[in-house]
Structures are given as structure tokens and as C-alpha cells.
Amino acid sequence: MLRGVTSAGLGSIESEERMIELAAAYGFQAVDLDAAALIARHGVDGARSLLQQHGIVLGAIGLPVEWRTTEEAFRQGLEKLATYAAAAAALGGTSCCTYILPSTDLKPAPFMAQAARRLRTCAQILGAYGIRLGLEFVGPHHLRTQWKHPFIWTLEETLDLIAVIGEPNVGLLFDAYHWYTNELNVADIEKLRPEQIVHVHINDAPDVPVSEAADNQRLYPGEGVIDLAGFLQGLQKIGYTGVVAQEILTEAPSTESPEVLMQRSKAGFDRVFAAAGMA
Amino acid sequence: MLRGVTSAGLGSIESEERMIELAAAYGFQAVDLDAAALIARHGVDGARSLLQQHGIVLGAIGLPVEWRTTEEAFRQGLEKLATYAAAAAALGGTSCCTYILPSTDLKPAPFMAQAARRLRTCAQILGAYGIRLGLEFVGPHHLRTQWKHPFIWTLEETLDLIAVIGEPNVGLLFDAYHWYTNELNVADIEKLRPEQIVHVHINDAPDVPVSEAADNQRLYPGEGVIDLAGFLQGLQKIGYTGVVAQEILTEAPSTESPEVLMQRSKAGFDRVFAAAGMA
Amino acid sequence: MLRGVTSAGLGSIESEERMIELAAAYGFQAVDLDAAALIARHGVDGARSLLQQHGIVLGAIGLPVEWRTTEEAFRQGLEKLATYAAAAAALGGTSCCTYILPSTDLKPAPFMAQAARRLRTCAQILGAYGIRLGLEFVGPHHLRTQWKHPFIWTLEETLDLIAVIGEPNVGLLFDAYHWYTNELNVADIEKLRPEQIVHVHINDAPDVPVSEAADNQRLYPGEGVIDLAGFLQGLQKIGYTGVVAQEILTEAPSTESPEVLMQRSKAGFDRVFAAAGMA
Amino acid sequence: MLRGVTSAGLGSIESEERMIELAAAYGFQAVDLDAAALIARHGVDGARSLLQQHGIVLGAIGLPVEWRTTEEAFRQGLEKLATYAAAAAALGGTSCCTYILPSTDLKPAPFMAQAARRLRTCAQILGAYGIRLGLEFVGPHHLRTQWKHPFIWTLEETLDLIAVIGEPNVGLLFDAYHWYTNELNVADIEKLRPEQIVHVHINDAPDVPVSEAADNQRLYPGEGVIDLAGFLQGLQKIGYTGVVAQEILTEAPSTESPEVLMQRSKAGFDRVFAAAGMA
């Protein structure tokens, strides 16, 4: 498994270029970033060199298509997807992720039909560039009632969504916070096949009742109560060999310097990987 | 358009063979029936002859797969689908229909994902035999709250379900009662392309507020308040040339003889087709 | 059916804007053109006004993706497809067409697998914008041996390709020259359902043995030996109500003025539509 | 990886029940067999007990549908597929395999379109029961010209077929003989992801030029010239953990007793697994 970072948890880090530098300096191997933007700034060769020089691989890109609202918004976003996918592929990327909010103001059944269809079109385009689409189920309980109607939030429901999308390149973005707030255990990870997991996000949760763990109160790995050793061991056991990137959503970005936060991140990874008996 | 009958509206008609005879005697051209059962009783050649002698074509078969409940029930029903489809195809049939209840005790979004996936598998199998799958939206208002959660009941929502199923051989079972209780008009029919309609059911509604028209209080064509002339003209205008079969759901089967009911059906069709300016 | 023109048959017509003007002046109702380019020059509103003022609808756009060669070429072209589809949709277009050469230097079976997959991705993207994809089988015999191996050229083989692509928005570009050089007849048209035909091209063939009719020796409708009255009657009989656009491929573009050629085109259409008993 | 046997290589073994017994007695863990037939003879519980008592898991079932010839033959075979899949699933099976002959008397491009469509329908049905479909490319050179036209035989071409089928549950039946006769090497295995391999067949080849190695002249593992240590190490390296079943196709079934042949099989497996540094 490769250790990765996302911008969430690095405070006001000034650029993705700085993320790449710091990630390398602190022993990370992957960075989730906007590949198209990096190529826009450096050209394909320049972006590749930047990553290579730092020994960093592209983690995941985000899905730049708004599939959650109107057909018009979806069609507009779709116009850029192929270019984004080409950019990620040019930098050796193979993963594109999007989150599924657990509730919605829209009627849930019709929205599910529209969402699955739009995500299938996205998956088809991504697949042309060798990119896999990872869908993230979102577990924090408060979000289940933030909008009018329940949508989906469990692992099983997300596997059902993947099944109805029906494309060979769709799987999970498996995030520790959502595994934890869904009250899943290591056995639930062990039932998965490694190819069902496109990308992994790691983080920790505060010592509050699980139903109160809010989505934007995440901690660095090892600073909270999630059984991250079990989480990592489960992933290793099933043979997942992809990226494990930290995503520390907080109410406001930290005011600490990116260097301090990167050091804290590294310490967190060292802690939990060691606890899991892994390098 | 071909005039057809289903068993709903023919009282305690004793057999599908009798349905075929009476349908022919009263000027009908199509019968919705269980093709596999007819072939089981007569063999393929015998069933074909029976239909041909009476100048009757096979309307639609019902989908013999339980897709609304558990995966186990679905898998069991799936084992017979190919044989049913082959039977329908052997008798020249091209349509298989199923209804969508407008509410459900299941969580609507996960159920939509499962339903769409199961219906896609059914459509794939049916397609191998040249059979199209017609999905029927169900409009009566009382059914929208009969189960815990709204599912889907409008024309647009059903077109979204067809779109997410994503197979080329899926369309609508367009039933006058559901067009009426969805408070749609002729312009809504005129926006459709004829190939979006796999099969049509015709019937009439009692003179009560539309929100009170119950699913099992249907009348024979022309005996109620539905604008069936507009309904038929809309279908003709878009170029629909398939079967229009009556489906008169009632609280209890009529005690009248099938002959009397068939005469009433014929009178109903004559009335509304004449009102629509069609033979 | 709407009468349409393509640039093929209008000599050195200077612009698509001129095509629109002349088409309107000579009683045509549709023009196949590059919607994205028209919008680039006039903006969406300007392009819409231009079409509306002239009473012209957008016929079909061409598929701007190179699906016949390398995966790299395909991926590059795919980046623009969504924008092209959005442009066509913005101008009320619903059709995008591509031709299938009947022979290939590539190994035919692997090429079929790649072609079908790439066309499915194209169809998915087009479908998001309400655009249908029409595949044109190409009949002239000389093209069957122009490249090393036979690929596909019959109507049935093209229907098989459409079936394996498996998307609901894929059908035929039905061209009279290829109907003729495949030695099909009116009964073959009558077996089709109207929705199987996305777009129609009309033209005529020289009085030579059909096996010698070359792809770039086409004549204006009514000037040759194709039974265009039967062709049009067959389309009408099955209920095709789309565009019939002329496509007159010649060895070199005519040196006649576009006005003269448009007059010749109009005369051709008048002749064959009258022969078919249609306005 | 689990060691498995198929009936090919066990001479005139009298029954699948005997295969299960002997397999267990000689240290094998899986048997490829006809699950539906086993259940027909023993009932579901009886068949499960039989396997469980012997510590044997179901390897792969064969695809009981004739997809290589006419649509009629395909439709007939399709009627039994769901029941076969249910049988395999009931016995814990997850794999169904079929071979792709490298040449055909049919026109290759149209046949590819038909084959891919039919295999997609099969995959859809199998998928409803949790079964994956493994496609076997067939490498022996003599078969490439046994029928009139080349079809497909390379790993890459088979991956293209899998891609156009487009279902998430389709992968490879990876057979050592076809890896060898395609002159592939260990690096070619290492480029695969484990989930691309549904099932593995192992065997060995005579010491003749590779272009002369005939499909029915296979040897037991370790008795020939295939680098089976490299083959197994490649599979292990990518994380394949499924069944490796021997399939020894010979011109005529051996007259040796099944016990002798099973001993020879065990010795073969021991030899090559040891050479690969695996238990």
C-alpha cells in the first residue's frame, strides 16, 4: 500500500506543487490532486518530471462532473471529463473518486435512477482512459438527516449502486471515517475483494459516541478512536495494494504551517502502520 | 392499432383458450396470455394453430420473475424467464410487461438500484428472444401511500428508470388509468416516440375526483370519464401501431358471463375508437 | 420526412451559412452541418436564429472521433465529443452519424471488438445530450476489397453491430447507394422499425452493373437507376419521419455554382418524391 | 492458490463422484465439474455434503450455452443457463468458463459482434448468481488455420473481447498451454491484475517447436517444457488466489487407471509447485 496525502489536512498549503514537495520530504508516495490543472501549469512532460523527481505518484483525481443536481449541470460538467481523464492517465493515474451524500432533498428513488445513469456515463468516459471510478459512501449520522430524505450510506447499498451502474471499472472509495460511522468491523473489509476498492482514505475520529462523530471533525491517523490497525490489516489481508491517502476534514483549515501538519501526518501514518504490523 | 383483451374484465372466464375464441368472435385481434402455459397444453404447433385459426395474435406476456423483493426470489424466478421468452417468441409475441408499484416498504433508493439491475438482467434475457419489456407506471393516488415510502409513479420517473436500465428493448406499458390518475394530457402522449411504448392497456375511470379513483374500480372503455378519444388519438398521432388491450381491474371478478362481458368490451372499444375517429 | 442537404453535392459551396440560405431558398428543410463550428462563429443564440429564420433544422452532425485506428487517436477525439454533442443539442439536433468501411487492413475480429467498444462509449456520451448515433453500412463492391480483409457491409451485419454496442440510442444511417449496392429491395426496408433508422441519405447510381457502381460516382436523385420511389415508399410505410438528406459523393467537387447544383438537387427531390406519390 | 483437477487427464474416470474422492485422496482441493448434474443426482444438500466431506470446493463449471453457431442454438442453450448458474452458486462455485477457438468458418467481424453480444447475455445471467465468466484464448498454431478465417487467439485480443462485452464479471480462463503457444512470458502475467483471471488451467507441452505443439498433445505438469515455475510465480506475484486445475487434453483418453493418473497428476503438481517455491 502506498501512503498518500490529500489537501485536506495540510492547512493552507499554497499549491499542489508544494504538496508534492512536502509529501516526498515526509515519506509519502502519492498525492491526490487535480491532474489537469498541474498539466495546465507544467505541460505533460513537466508535470511528469515534477512527480518523478519527487518519487510521487498521482493518487486519485476528483470527479469534475456535477451529477447530483440537474441534467443541465451534468451535461455541462461532462464536457470536461474526457480531458480530465486524459490528464490523469498522462500522469499515470488510475483513480477518480466522488462522494455520495447519505440524504437528499430530491425524491430518492428517481434520484437514484438519475445518479446511476449519470455515473455510468462518467465511468464509460473514464474507462476509455484506463481510469477507475471510486464511489465513497458517507457514514456520519448527522448527514443522514441533513437533507429531507435518506439516500444511501451503507457499504452494501453502495455495492448495489456499483452493481446497477454495471461498468467493469467502478468500485469503492473506502474511507476509514465512513467505515467507522457505519459501525463496520474488520470482517466487513475481509469480505471484500481487493478490486472492489479503487482508493482508500484514512483519518481518525474523536472520542465521542459514534452517532455524534461529525464529518468535519476528523483527526490525524492514530489520534482518535478508530481501529486503524484493524482497518489496515483488513485491507492488507484482502490484498489491496493501492493508495491510502489521508483526508482530514475539519471545520476550518488549520492555521498551523503545512510543514507542521505534514510532520503530524507522517507521525500519524507511522503510528498506525506500526500498530498494524506494517512498515 | 390492434384491439386486445386481457383476462381482467372477462369475469370468471374458464381458460385462455376460451379467451381466444371469444376475442375472435367479438372482433378483437390480440390476447395477453401465458404463452408458456398455452404451449405446455398444446405444443408449439398446436398453440400457433389455435391463435392463427382465430386470427388472434399474442399481445403481451407478464414478467414471471419476482424482482420486487429478495435477491433469492429474483434468482428463483429468473430460472424460468428464458423459457417463457422462448414461448412468447414461438407464438410471435414481442412484448412482456410488469407493473411498478408507486410506494414500497423498502428503502426507496437502494430498492431502485436493485430493481433497475434486476430488470436489466430480465431485459437482456428477453432481448435474446426478440421480446421487449414494458414497464407500467401506476398512478392511483391511494397506492402512493399504501406502503411506507414513495417509489415512482410518474411518466417522467418511469422514463428515468428505463434510461438507467440502459437496454435497447425496454419501454412503457402505457395504461389509460395511470395516464388519467397522473393527470397527464394528450400533449404528454404526443411528446413520446412510438417506440417508447411497448404495449397499451385501456380502461375507464368512475366519475369521482381523480385523487379518489382507485386502482380496482376500473370501468369498460367509454363508461367513465377518461378522455379515451384523446388517448387513442395521441397514440395514433405519434405512430403507435401495437396492441391496445383492455384491463378492467375490479374489486371482485364480475359474475356476468364472459360472453356478456366480451359484448360489453366490444361495445366499449367501438364507442371509444369511433369517438377517436378510428375504425 | 424532411428534405435535407449535405455539403456533398453542392460543389465548392463557400460556407455552412450559405448552405442554410440556399437550402431554404430551394425548399429544403434540413442541413447536415458542423453544429459546434456554427456555434463557434455565431454563438448559440445566433446559430439558433440563423436556422430559425431560414426555417431550417439541423440534420445530422458527423462523429468527430476517430474510432477506426488507434486507441490513442480515439482518446484524443473523445475529448471533444461531449462539446460537439452539446452543440448539436443546443441547435435542436438529435442525430450524429458515422460510416463503417467494408474492409480493413486490421485483423477483422479484434477490430470489431475495439470498434464496438469505442462506439458504445461514443453512444453513451451522445445519449447524455439526447443525440442518437447512426451507423452507415457501405455497400459499393470495390470498397470490399480495397483493404486486406472484409469487415462488414450488409444491413444484417450492421444490425448485429448495433446489437453488440447495446445502447438504446444507436441505429442506422440508411443511405440509398448502400441499399442499392447491397442489392436490397423495398421488402428489406419494410422489415425495419422506424426507430432503427436515425438518418437517411439519398442519391442515385449510374447505369452500370451494380458491382461496378463506385462510391464516388453518385448522381442526383432521379438521374440514375436506383428505385428511389420504392426506397422512399418503404421508409414512409414503416413510419420513418426523419430527415432524408442528399449526399452526392463525386470524384471531384463539381465546378458548377452552388445555386445551379441546389436547383439540380431540388429538381431531383421533386422528381423522386413525386414518383413515390409523396409531396 | 488451490490445486484442482478436471476430467481431462483422469482417463476413463467413471463419475464426478469418483473424481471428488480421488481428488481429495491425492491432495487436491478443487474439482471442475457439472454442478447441475451433481445436484440432480444428490440434491443440493447431498451435493454440498459430498464436497464438504472430501474437503473439495467446486472449481469451474463449463458454459452450457452454444454461443458459437446459430442464434437458434444460442437461444435453446440459454434456457438452461440460469439453472446451471444457480446450481454452481448453491455449491459455492463462482466460476464458469468457455473457450474461444482461434479460427472460424464464419465471417470473423460479424461473428465477433454476435459472439460478444451472446456472451454478454450469458455474463448477465451468471452475474445474477454471483458467477464470473472466464474466457479462454486458445494458442496452438494448428488451430489458427483449422477453419477458414483467423478469429482471435492472443491475450490482448481476448482482453479486447472482455472489454467489449463490458460486464463487470468477465475475465480470463488462463491456460498454461495457451500462454506457452502464444509465446508469452512471465512479464505478460505480471501485467495482469488478479481479478482479470477467473480460473487457471495447468498442463505441460512436449519438446517440439512451439508452432507444432498440438492442442491435444498435452502432458502432465512438469513432464514437458513449459516454464510452469515461472507461470505459477507470475500468478502468485500478482496475487491470484483462485484455482489452478489441470487439464490434460490428449488424442485419446489414457487407458491407465484413474488412480495411476491421479498419482501422476499429484506428482506433477508437487514438482512444479516446488520448483516455483510454493507449497
Short mmCIF file of C-alpha atoms in Angstrom, two decimals, chain C residues 107-110 112-114 116-117 120 150-154 157 160-161 163-166, chain D residues 107-110 112-114 116-117 120 150-154 157 160-161 163-166:
data_model
loop_
_atom_site.label_atom_id
_atom_site.label_comp_id
_atom_site.label_asym_id
_atom_site.label_seq_id
_atom_site.Cartn_x
_atom_site.Cartn_y
_atom_site.Cartn_z
CA LYS C 107 -7.49 -8.12 -38.19
CA PRO C 108 -11.28 -8.05 -38.52
CA ALA C 109 -12.35 -9.83 -35.34
CA PRO C 110 -10.17 -7.85 -32.92
CA MET C 112 -14.75 -5.41 -34.42
CA ALA C 113 -14.28 -5.76 -30.65
CA GLN C 114 -12.45 -2.43 -30.45
CA ALA C 116 -17.94 -1.76 -30.93
CA ARG C 117 -16.46 -0.76 -27.58
CA ARG C 120 -20.50 2.34 -27.26
CA PRO C 150 -13.58 -7.99 -45.26
CA PHE C 151 -15.15 -6.19 -42.34
CA ILE C 152 -18.94 -5.67 -42.56
CA TRP C 153 -21.18 -4.16 -45.22
CA THR C 154 -24.63 -5.68 -45.09
CA GLU C 157 -24.22 -7.27 -40.13
CA ASP C 160 -25.54 -7.07 -35.35
CA LEU C 161 -23.01 -4.32 -34.65
CA ALA C 163 -26.92 -5.03 -31.09
CA VAL C 164 -23.46 -5.64 -29.61
CA ILE C 165 -22.97 -1.95 -28.92
CA GLY C 166 -26.09 -2.45 -26.81
CA LYS D 107 -17.04 -14.20 -41.32
CA PRO D 108 -14.88 -13.06 -38.41
CA ALA D 109 -16.15 -9.50 -37.90
CA PRO D 110 -19.88 -10.32 -37.85
CA MET D 112 -17.28 -11.25 -33.23
CA ALA D 113 -20.31 -8.97 -32.92
CA GLN D 114 -22.63 -11.93 -32.36
CA ALA D 116 -19.71 -10.67 -27.81
CA ARG D 117 -23.44 -9.99 -27.59
CA ARG D 120 -22.78 -10.54 -22.57
CA PRO D 150 -8.49 -16.19 -38.15
CA PHE D 151 -10.64 -15.20 -35.19
CA ILE D 152 -8.72 -14.31 -32.01
CA TRP D 153 -6.07 -16.14 -30.01
CA THR D 154 -3.84 -13.68 -28.18
CA GLU D 157 -7.31 -9.77 -28.28
CA ASP D 160 -10.42 -6.62 -26.03
CA LEU D 161 -13.28 -9.12 -26.23
CA ALA D 163 -13.81 -5.09 -22.79
CA VAL D 164 -16.47 -5.06 -25.48
CA ILE D 165 -18.62 -7.50 -23.54
CA GLY D 166 -18.50 -4.76 -20.94
#
